[in-house]
Amino acid sequence: MKRLASLGLALALLLGPAAAADKPKTVRVTYVTAPFNVPSIVMREKGYLDEAFAKFGIKVENPEITSGAQQTQALAAGEIDIASVLGGTSAILARANGVDLKVVAAYARSPKAYFLMTRADGPARIADLKGKKIAGPKGTVLNQLLVAALASQKLTLNDVEYINMDLPAARAALLAGQVDVATLAGANVTLVEKAGGKALTSGEGLIKPTTVIGARTAFVEQHPDLLAAYFEAHRKALDFMAKNPEEALAIAAKEQKISLEDARAQLPLYDFTPVMTEADIANLTEDQSFMIEAGMLPKAKAIDIKASLVAPSAFTLR
């Protein structure tokens, strides 16, 4: 905690006048619970974020924007300051298209938490997806999983009918028989399984997803002390999870409307260590290469992940 505060003060001194910008009256941080974002859920339930910013006389707003594309659009418009859970692919696409954002930490690494789900009478193999209706959130890790799964069978998105839906809507459409497959994660996977559905594949072996914490570049540069305050709250949530695992699971289960047993099964799928590593950079670089090969990003717009996207402070968080 002290190190984060010292980092914020040091950055403020280094940045000089830029860091002396007037403090905002409100800081806007997105609240994203899915797929199974326990740190965010605990942070809100325990009031850690409000507590951290109260020292500055600043109120916190938590808009529930779950789409990666919508979060980056909100960052670009100055409507939010911190995107608390942002898919690495969404961050790359946004930065490549000129959105002035920085990745300030990792949020989670969880290839085993993302799935292509179908009903009991649905397609039996990924190769059977040609011509099928598939629902899920576009521009996300799940979008990338679908592309990777199709590519493993020499198929592309052009071979399926891909419908943009958020997770609950995609799950509902699948169970109602309106689509053949849904790209899902977290509690939505559990609910489909309990309804008799099955997994075609997880992300393991197909993708190496890293969700990140993103912020407006201006916010990072002008308010390093406020960014440090955010991480003070984030670290408190992680510490609470480590010291009170059952209570943390109970809080998350209640928020996600799942049983404690289901929550307990979900948690091991995630690594919530916030400090960025060279392995994360390598994974994000692979993600960008994959998006270029899949036609999701023009090669001419490729960025240097470490230099252009990731804030140096992301490697020094403790």
mmCIF file of C-alpha atoms in Angstrom:
data_model
loop_
_atom_site.group_PDB
_atom_site.id
_atom_site.type_symbol
_atom_site.label_atom_id
_atom_site.label_comp_id
_atom_site.label_asym_id
_atom_site.label_seq_id
_atom_site.Cartn_x
_atom_site.Cartn_y
_atom_site.Cartn_z
ATOM 1 C CA MET A 1 0.000 0.000 0.000
ATOM 2 C CA LYS A 2 2.743 2.428 1.068
ATOM 3 C CA ARG A 3 4.690 1.653 -2.069
ATOM 4 C CA LEU A 4 1.710 2.487 -4.263
ATOM 5 C CA ALA A 5 1.199 5.774 -2.451
ATOM 6 C CA SER A 6 4.904 6.610 -2.757
ATOM 7 C CA LEU A 7 4.776 5.768 -6.451
ATOM 8 C CA GLY A 8 1.877 8.162 -6.936
ATOM 9 C CA LEU A 9 3.692 10.967 -5.120
ATOM 10 C CA ALA A 10 6.899 10.382 -7.056
ATOM 11 C CA LEU A 11 5.062 10.442 -10.369
ATOM 12 C CA ALA A 12 3.282 13.625 -9.373
ATOM 13 C CA LEU A 13 6.603 15.311 -8.615
ATOM 14 C CA LEU A 14 8.139 14.106 -11.859
ATOM 15 C CA LEU A 15 5.200 15.238 -13.955
ATOM 16 C CA GLY A 16 5.140 18.682 -12.400
ATOM 17 C CA PRO A 17 2.365 21.027 -13.572
ATOM 18 C CA ALA A 18 0.554 18.269 -15.422
ATOM 19 C CA ALA A 19 0.058 16.401 -12.154
ATOM 20 C CA ALA A 20 -1.147 19.559 -10.487
ATOM 21 C CA ALA A 21 -4.291 19.584 -12.595
ATOM 22 C CA ASP A 22 -7.437 20.300 -10.655
ATOM 23 C CA LYS A 23 -8.797 17.220 -8.966
ATOM 24 C CA PRO A 24 -12.065 15.953 -10.430
ATOM 25 C CA LYS A 25 -15.144 15.946 -8.228
ATOM 26 C CA THR A 26 -15.983 12.455 -9.422
ATOM 27 C CA VAL A 27 -13.952 9.498 -10.642
ATOM 28 C CA ARG A 28 -15.782 7.064 -12.905
ATOM 29 C CA VAL A 29 -14.725 3.418 -12.709
ATOM 30 C CA THR A 30 -16.629 0.713 -14.555
ATOM 31 C CA TYR A 31 -18.133 -2.143 -12.575
ATOM 32 C CA VAL A 32 -17.884 -5.475 -14.419
ATOM 33 C CA THR A 33 -18.806 -8.676 -12.597
ATOM 34 C CA ALA A 34 -18.662 -11.253 -15.406
ATOM 35 C CA PRO A 35 -17.241 -13.697 -15.961
ATOM 36 C CA PHE A 36 -16.198 -14.076 -12.309
ATOM 37 C CA ASN A 37 -14.486 -10.851 -11.267
ATOM 38 C CA VAL A 38 -14.204 -11.443 -7.539
ATOM 39 C CA PRO A 39 -11.838 -8.512 -6.784
ATOM 40 C CA SER A 40 -14.297 -6.021 -8.282
ATOM 41 C CA ILE A 41 -17.239 -7.558 -6.464
ATOM 42 C CA VAL A 42 -15.431 -7.540 -3.113
ATOM 43 C CA MET A 43 -14.116 -4.009 -3.683
ATOM 44 C CA ARG A 44 -17.648 -2.720 -4.155
ATOM 45 C CA GLU A 45 -19.243 -4.734 -1.346
ATOM 46 C CA LYS A 46 -16.609 -3.602 1.162
ATOM 47 C CA GLY A 47 -16.614 0.017 0.008
ATOM 48 C CA TYR A 48 -12.865 0.053 -0.552
ATOM 49 C CA LEU A 49 -13.030 2.297 -3.614
ATOM 50 C CA ASP A 50 -15.261 4.888 -1.970
ATOM 51 C CA GLU A 51 -12.963 4.822 1.058
ATOM 52 C CA ALA A 52 -9.809 5.346 -1.023
ATOM 53 C CA PHE A 53 -11.176 8.378 -2.870
ATOM 54 C CA ALA A 54 -12.940 9.909 0.134
ATOM 55 C CA LYS A 55 -9.504 11.081 1.314
ATOM 56 C CA PHE A 56 -9.461 13.396 -1.695
ATOM 57 C CA GLY A 57 -13.058 14.514 -1.278
ATOM 58 C CA ILE A 58 -13.875 12.673 -4.507
ATOM 59 C CA LYS A 59 -16.994 10.613 -5.154
ATOM 60 C CA VAL A 60 -16.873 7.411 -7.155
ATOM 61 C CA GLU A 61 -19.336 6.445 -9.873
ATOM 62 C CA ASN A 62 -19.495 2.826 -11.071
ATOM 63 C CA PRO A 63 -21.229 2.642 -14.450
ATOM 64 C CA GLU A 64 -21.965 -0.966 -15.374
ATOM 65 C CA ILE A 65 -20.512 -1.130 -18.872
ATOM 66 C CA THR A 66 -19.637 -4.729 -19.641
ATOM 67 C CA SER A 67 -18.763 -4.569 -23.348
ATOM 68 C CA GLY A 68 -15.082 -4.007 -24.043
ATOM 69 C CA ALA A 69 -15.901 -1.938 -27.116
ATOM 70 C CA GLN A 70 -18.308 0.247 -25.146
ATOM 71 C CA GLN A 71 -15.760 0.716 -22.364
ATOM 72 C CA THR A 72 -13.091 1.902 -24.786
ATOM 73 C CA GLN A 73 -15.601 4.188 -26.483
ATOM 74 C CA ALA A 74 -16.449 5.658 -23.087
ATOM 75 C CA LEU A 75 -12.736 6.155 -22.351
ATOM 76 C CA ALA A 76 -12.308 7.925 -25.688
ATOM 77 C CA ALA A 77 -15.256 10.201 -24.937
ATOM 78 C CA GLY A 78 -14.001 10.989 -21.425
ATOM 79 C CA GLU A 79 -17.133 9.433 -19.950
ATOM 80 C CA ILE A 80 -15.124 7.065 -17.727
ATOM 81 C CA ASP A 81 -11.653 7.320 -16.208
ATOM 82 C CA ILE A 82 -10.823 3.681 -15.499
ATOM 83 C CA ALA A 83 -12.033 0.563 -17.310
ATOM 84 C CA SER A 84 -11.679 -1.868 -14.438
ATOM 85 C CA VAL A 85 -11.965 -5.096 -16.459
ATOM 86 C CA LEU A 86 -11.085 -4.814 -20.123
ATOM 87 C CA GLY A 87 -10.277 -7.607 -22.544
ATOM 88 C CA GLY A 88 -6.744 -7.386 -23.860
ATOM 89 C CA THR A 89 -8.064 -7.609 -27.414
ATOM 90 C CA SER A 90 -10.413 -4.674 -26.776
ATOM 91 C CA ALA A 91 -7.546 -2.582 -25.428
ATOM 92 C CA ILE A 92 -5.358 -3.397 -28.429
ATOM 93 C CA LEU A 93 -8.085 -2.647 -30.961
ATOM 94 C CA ALA A 94 -8.909 0.645 -29.275
ATOM 95 C CA ARG A 95 -5.295 1.816 -29.083
ATOM 96 C CA ALA A 96 -4.663 0.742 -32.679
ATOM 97 C CA ASN A 97 -7.643 2.870 -33.710
ATOM 98 C CA GLY A 98 -6.382 5.950 -31.906
ATOM 99 C CA VAL A 99 -8.056 5.756 -28.489
ATOM 100 C CA ASP A 100 -5.709 7.401 -25.991
ATOM 101 C CA LEU A 101 -5.648 4.774 -23.256
ATOM 102 C CA LYS A 102 -3.052 2.980 -21.176
ATOM 103 C CA VAL A 103 -3.090 -0.480 -19.652
ATOM 104 C CA VAL A 104 -2.163 0.166 -16.020
ATOM 105 C CA ALA A 105 -2.296 -3.416 -14.698
ATOM 106 C CA ALA A 106 -3.355 -6.940 -15.449
ATOM 107 C CA TYR A 107 -6.760 -7.939 -14.114
ATOM 108 C CA ALA A 108 -6.904 -11.693 -14.703
ATOM 109 C CA ARG A 109 -5.525 -14.530 -16.768
ATOM 110 C CA SER A 110 -8.062 -17.278 -17.366
ATOM 111 C CA PRO A 111 -7.980 -19.402 -20.551
ATOM 112 C CA LYS A 112 -9.987 -22.159 -18.847
ATOM 113 C CA ALA A 113 -12.858 -19.800 -18.030
ATOM 114 C CA TYR A 114 -14.082 -19.121 -21.588
ATOM 115 C CA PHE A 115 -16.269 -21.561 -23.506
ATOM 116 C CA LEU A 116 -18.264 -22.301 -26.609
ATOM 117 C CA MET A 117 -21.484 -23.739 -25.169
ATOM 118 C CA THR A 118 -24.335 -25.576 -26.841
ATOM 119 C CA ARG A 119 -27.462 -27.528 -25.841
ATOM 120 C CA ALA A 120 -27.523 -31.274 -25.360
ATOM 121 C CA ASP A 121 -28.943 -31.631 -28.883
ATOM 122 C CA GLY A 122 -26.553 -29.058 -30.341
ATOM 123 C CA PRO A 123 -23.475 -29.489 -32.538
ATOM 124 C CA ALA A 124 -21.189 -32.299 -31.388
ATOM 125 C CA ARG A 125 -17.937 -30.913 -32.785
ATOM 126 C CA ILE A 126 -16.413 -27.581 -33.697
ATOM 127 C CA ALA A 127 -16.294 -28.831 -37.292
ATOM 128 C CA ASP A 128 -20.112 -28.976 -37.207
ATOM 129 C CA LEU A 129 -20.438 -25.200 -36.678
ATOM 130 C CA LYS A 130 -20.513 -24.316 -40.380
ATOM 131 C CA GLY A 131 -23.783 -22.553 -41.133
ATOM 132 C CA LYS A 132 -24.804 -22.395 -37.460
ATOM 133 C CA LYS A 133 -26.067 -19.393 -35.477
ATOM 134 C CA ILE A 134 -23.622 -18.333 -32.770
ATOM 135 C CA ALA A 135 -24.274 -15.595 -30.206
ATOM 136 C CA GLY A 136 -21.874 -13.687 -27.985
ATOM 137 C CA PRO A 137 -20.205 -10.330 -27.360
ATOM 138 C CA LYS A 138 -18.182 -9.142 -30.344
ATOM 139 C CA GLY A 139 -14.809 -7.471 -29.913
ATOM 140 C CA THR A 140 -13.995 -9.494 -26.802
ATOM 141 C CA VAL A 141 -11.899 -12.453 -25.680
ATOM 142 C CA LEU A 142 -14.913 -14.659 -26.456
ATOM 143 C CA ASN A 143 -14.924 -13.289 -30.000
ATOM 144 C CA GLN A 144 -11.266 -14.287 -30.246
ATOM 145 C CA LEU A 145 -12.009 -17.749 -28.857
ATOM 146 C CA LEU A 146 -14.675 -18.302 -31.508
ATOM 147 C CA VAL A 147 -12.304 -17.245 -34.290
ATOM 148 C CA ALA A 148 -9.550 -19.490 -32.927
ATOM 149 C CA ALA A 149 -11.890 -22.475 -32.570
ATOM 150 C CA LEU A 150 -13.185 -22.043 -36.110
ATOM 151 C CA ALA A 151 -9.643 -21.626 -37.455
ATOM 152 C CA SER A 152 -8.676 -24.935 -35.853
ATOM 153 C CA GLN A 153 -11.128 -26.533 -38.313
ATOM 154 C CA LYS A 154 -10.178 -24.292 -41.247
ATOM 155 C CA LEU A 155 -13.356 -22.267 -40.826
ATOM 156 C CA THR A 156 -13.852 -18.495 -40.421
ATOM 157 C CA LEU A 157 -16.547 -16.164 -39.121
ATOM 158 C CA ASN A 158 -17.852 -16.037 -42.699
ATOM 159 C CA ASP A 159 -18.839 -19.688 -42.300
ATOM 160 C CA VAL A 160 -21.237 -18.980 -39.411
ATOM 161 C CA GLU A 161 -23.984 -16.504 -38.536
ATOM 162 C CA TYR A 162 -22.396 -14.527 -35.702
ATOM 163 C CA ILE A 163 -24.842 -12.438 -33.645
ATOM 164 C CA ASN A 164 -23.650 -9.772 -31.200
ATOM 165 C CA MET A 165 -25.200 -10.295 -27.723
ATOM 166 C CA ASP A 166 -24.080 -9.759 -24.149
ATOM 167 C CA LEU A 167 -23.571 -12.850 -21.981
ATOM 168 C CA PRO A 168 -27.024 -13.141 -20.355
ATOM 169 C CA ALA A 169 -28.778 -12.537 -23.684
ATOM 170 C CA ALA A 170 -26.582 -15.092 -25.463
ATOM 171 C CA ARG A 171 -27.256 -17.669 -22.742
ATOM 172 C CA ALA A 172 -31.005 -17.040 -22.929
ATOM 173 C CA ALA A 173 -30.993 -17.274 -26.730
ATOM 174 C CA LEU A 174 -29.117 -20.583 -26.578
ATOM 175 C CA LEU A 175 -31.453 -22.149 -24.026
ATOM 176 C CA ALA A 176 -34.488 -20.893 -25.947
ATOM 177 C CA GLY A 177 -33.252 -22.606 -29.098
ATOM 178 C CA GLN A 178 -32.815 -19.324 -30.971
ATOM 179 C CA VAL A 179 -29.114 -19.946 -31.611
ATOM 180 C CA ASP A 180 -27.014 -23.093 -31.843
ATOM 181 C CA VAL A 181 -23.994 -21.981 -29.827
ATOM 182 C CA ALA A 182 -23.169 -19.219 -27.355
ATOM 183 C CA THR A 183 -19.743 -17.933 -26.361
ATOM 184 C CA LEU A 184 -19.949 -17.769 -22.568
ATOM 185 C CA ALA A 185 -17.921 -17.499 -19.380
ATOM 186 C CA GLY A 186 -18.355 -17.619 -15.615
ATOM 187 C CA ALA A 187 -21.780 -18.189 -14.100
ATOM 188 C CA ASN A 188 -23.415 -18.259 -17.531
ATOM 189 C CA VAL A 189 -21.510 -21.455 -18.325
ATOM 190 C CA THR A 190 -22.660 -23.034 -15.073
ATOM 191 C CA LEU A 191 -26.290 -22.114 -15.772
ATOM 192 C CA VAL A 192 -26.175 -23.677 -19.240
ATOM 193 C CA GLU A 193 -24.635 -26.865 -17.837
ATOM 194 C CA LYS A 194 -27.366 -27.080 -15.198
ATOM 195 C CA ALA A 195 -29.944 -26.723 -17.956
ATOM 196 C CA GLY A 196 -28.455 -29.752 -19.699
ATOM 197 C CA GLY A 197 -26.075 -27.930 -22.008
ATOM 198 C CA LYS A 198 -22.493 -28.873 -22.774
ATOM 199 C CA ALA A 199 -19.169 -27.311 -23.698
ATOM 200 C CA LEU A 200 -17.761 -27.711 -27.188
ATOM 201 C CA THR A 201 -14.415 -26.309 -26.080
ATOM 202 C CA SER A 202 -12.772 -24.006 -23.573
ATOM 203 C CA GLY A 203 -10.092 -21.474 -24.370
ATOM 204 C CA GLU A 204 -7.318 -23.766 -23.139
ATOM 205 C CA GLY A 205 -4.890 -24.435 -25.974
ATOM 206 C CA LEU A 206 -6.648 -21.941 -28.256
ATOM 207 C CA ILE A 207 -6.147 -18.545 -26.585
ATOM 208 C CA LYS A 208 -4.128 -17.019 -23.752
ATOM 209 C CA PRO A 209 -6.528 -14.327 -22.605
ATOM 210 C CA THR A 210 -5.344 -11.523 -20.365
ATOM 211 C CA THR A 211 -7.943 -9.090 -19.099
ATOM 212 C CA VAL A 212 -6.458 -5.772 -18.067
ATOM 213 C CA ILE A 213 -7.217 -2.552 -16.236
ATOM 214 C CA GLY A 214 -7.231 0.403 -18.613
ATOM 215 C CA ALA A 215 -7.371 4.133 -18.027
ATOM 216 C CA ARG A 216 -7.480 7.365 -19.984
ATOM 217 C CA THR A 217 -3.907 8.473 -20.683
ATOM 218 C CA ALA A 218 -4.710 11.974 -19.435
ATOM 219 C CA PHE A 219 -5.972 10.543 -16.150
ATOM 220 C CA VAL A 220 -2.817 8.441 -15.747
ATOM 221 C CA GLU A 221 -0.530 11.407 -16.439
ATOM 222 C CA GLN A 222 -2.407 14.114 -14.544
ATOM 223 C CA HIS A 223 -3.571 12.143 -11.507
ATOM 224 C CA PRO A 224 -1.015 9.485 -10.516
ATOM 225 C CA ASP A 225 -2.073 9.896 -6.890
ATOM 226 C CA LEU A 226 -5.652 9.023 -7.810
ATOM 227 C CA LEU A 227 -4.469 6.030 -9.798
ATOM 228 C CA ALA A 228 -2.511 4.914 -6.732
ATOM 229 C CA ALA A 229 -5.691 5.333 -4.669
ATOM 230 C CA TYR A 230 -7.508 3.042 -7.078
ATOM 231 C CA PHE A 231 -4.848 0.375 -6.646
ATOM 232 C CA GLU A 232 -4.971 0.792 -2.898
ATOM 233 C CA ALA A 233 -8.613 -0.297 -3.073
ATOM 234 C CA HIS A 234 -7.849 -3.066 -5.562
ATOM 235 C CA ARG A 235 -5.084 -4.445 -3.350
ATOM 236 C CA LYS A 236 -7.380 -4.362 -0.308
ATOM 237 C CA ALA A 237 -9.845 -6.523 -2.214
ATOM 238 C CA LEU A 238 -7.121 -9.008 -3.159
ATOM 239 C CA ASP A 239 -5.868 -9.094 0.433
ATOM 240 C CA PHE A 240 -9.408 -9.713 1.685
ATOM 241 C CA MET A 241 -9.774 -12.611 -0.759
ATOM 242 C CA ALA A 242 -6.514 -14.129 0.477
ATOM 243 C CA LYS A 243 -7.347 -13.783 4.175
ATOM 244 C CA ASN A 244 -11.099 -14.462 4.015
ATOM 245 C CA PRO A 245 -11.589 -16.816 1.043
ATOM 246 C CA GLU A 246 -14.944 -18.246 2.115
ATOM 247 C CA GLU A 247 -16.464 -14.842 2.831
ATOM 248 C CA ALA A 248 -15.143 -13.524 -0.477
ATOM 249 C CA LEU A 249 -16.670 -16.485 -2.297
ATOM 250 C CA ALA A 250 -19.989 -15.934 -0.499
ATOM 251 C CA ILE A 251 -19.998 -12.278 -1.561
ATOM 252 C CA ALA A 252 -19.235 -13.200 -5.177
ATOM 253 C CA ALA A 253 -21.782 -16.030 -5.239
ATOM 254 C CA LYS A 254 -24.524 -13.719 -3.971
ATOM 255 C CA GLU A 255 -23.692 -11.052 -6.560
ATOM 256 C CA GLN A 256 -23.631 -13.581 -9.400
ATOM 257 C CA LYS A 257 -26.671 -15.487 -8.112
ATOM 258 C CA ILE A 258 -24.896 -18.826 -8.023
ATOM 259 C CA SER A 259 -24.300 -21.347 -5.266
ATOM 260 C CA LEU A 260 -21.258 -21.239 -3.038
ATOM 261 C CA GLU A 261 -20.194 -24.581 -4.522
ATOM 262 C CA ASP A 262 -20.350 -23.163 -8.056
ATOM 263 C CA ALA A 263 -18.382 -20.114 -6.956
ATOM 264 C CA ARG A 264 -15.761 -22.330 -5.373
ATOM 265 C CA ALA A 265 -15.390 -24.230 -8.644
ATOM 266 C CA GLN A 266 -14.965 -21.007 -10.627
ATOM 267 C CA LEU A 267 -12.250 -19.329 -8.566
ATOM 268 C CA PRO A 268 -9.323 -21.656 -9.447
ATOM 269 C CA LEU A 269 -9.772 -20.765 -13.119
ATOM 270 C CA TYR A 270 -8.413 -17.245 -12.515
ATOM 271 C CA ASP A 271 -5.060 -15.655 -11.717
ATOM 272 C CA PHE A 272 -5.808 -12.165 -10.386
ATOM 273 C CA THR A 273 -2.188 -11.016 -9.928
ATOM 274 C CA PRO A 274 -2.201 -7.360 -11.066
ATOM 275 C CA VAL A 275 1.472 -6.784 -11.858
ATOM 276 C CA MET A 276 2.193 -7.054 -15.572
ATOM 277 C CA THR A 277 4.979 -9.371 -16.736
ATOM 278 C CA GLU A 278 6.899 -9.930 -19.936
ATOM 279 C CA ALA A 279 4.775 -13.068 -20.371
ATOM 280 C CA ASP A 280 1.679 -10.861 -20.446
ATOM 281 C CA ILE A 281 3.300 -8.676 -23.092
ATOM 282 C CA ALA A 282 4.101 -11.778 -25.131
ATOM 283 C CA ASN A 283 0.499 -13.010 -24.815
ATOM 284 C CA LEU A 284 -0.934 -9.639 -25.849
ATOM 285 C CA THR A 285 1.502 -9.498 -28.772
ATOM 286 C CA GLU A 286 0.323 -12.964 -29.832
ATOM 287 C CA ASP A 287 -3.268 -11.757 -29.508
ATOM 288 C CA GLN A 288 -2.529 -8.868 -31.855
ATOM 289 C CA SER A 289 -0.871 -11.179 -34.387
ATOM 290 C CA PHE A 290 -3.865 -13.476 -34.212
ATOM 291 C CA MET A 291 -6.291 -10.578 -34.782
ATOM 292 C CA ILE A 292 -4.300 -9.490 -37.825
ATOM 293 C CA GLU A 293 -4.303 -13.017 -39.266
ATOM 294 C CA ALA A 294 -8.037 -13.337 -38.589
ATOM 295 C CA GLY A 295 -8.815 -10.032 -40.291
ATOM 296 C CA MET A 296 -9.927 -8.374 -37.044
ATOM 297 C CA LEU A 297 -7.174 -5.738 -37.241
ATOM 298 C CA PRO A 298 -5.413 -4.323 -40.332
ATOM 299 C CA LYS A 299 -1.679 -5.058 -40.258
ATOM 300 C CA ALA A 300 -0.964 -1.391 -40.939
ATOM 301 C CA LYS A 301 -2.543 -0.483 -37.586
ATOM 302 C CA ALA A 302 -0.435 -2.870 -35.494
ATOM 303 C CA ILE A 303 1.047 -1.272 -32.376
ATOM 304 C CA ASP A 304 4.066 -1.875 -30.164
ATOM 305 C CA ILE A 305 2.230 -3.390 -27.188
ATOM 306 C CA LYS A 306 4.808 -2.531 -24.539
ATOM 307 C CA ALA A 307 5.734 0.930 -25.764
ATOM 308 C CA SER A 308 2.371 2.183 -26.962
ATOM 309 C CA LEU A 309 -0.213 0.440 -24.801
ATOM 310 C CA VAL A 310 1.191 -0.510 -21.390
ATOM 311 C CA ALA A 311 2.094 2.094 -18.770
ATOM 312 C CA PRO A 312 5.578 1.492 -17.236
ATOM 313 C CA SER A 313 4.020 1.581 -13.754
ATOM 314 C CA ALA A 314 2.076 -1.608 -14.603
ATOM 315 C CA PHE A 315 5.300 -3.602 -14.120
ATOM 316 C CA THR A 316 6.073 -2.181 -10.663
ATOM 317 C CA LEU A 317 2.808 -2.753 -8.801
ATOM 318 C CA ARG A 318 3.187 -4.792 -5.638
#
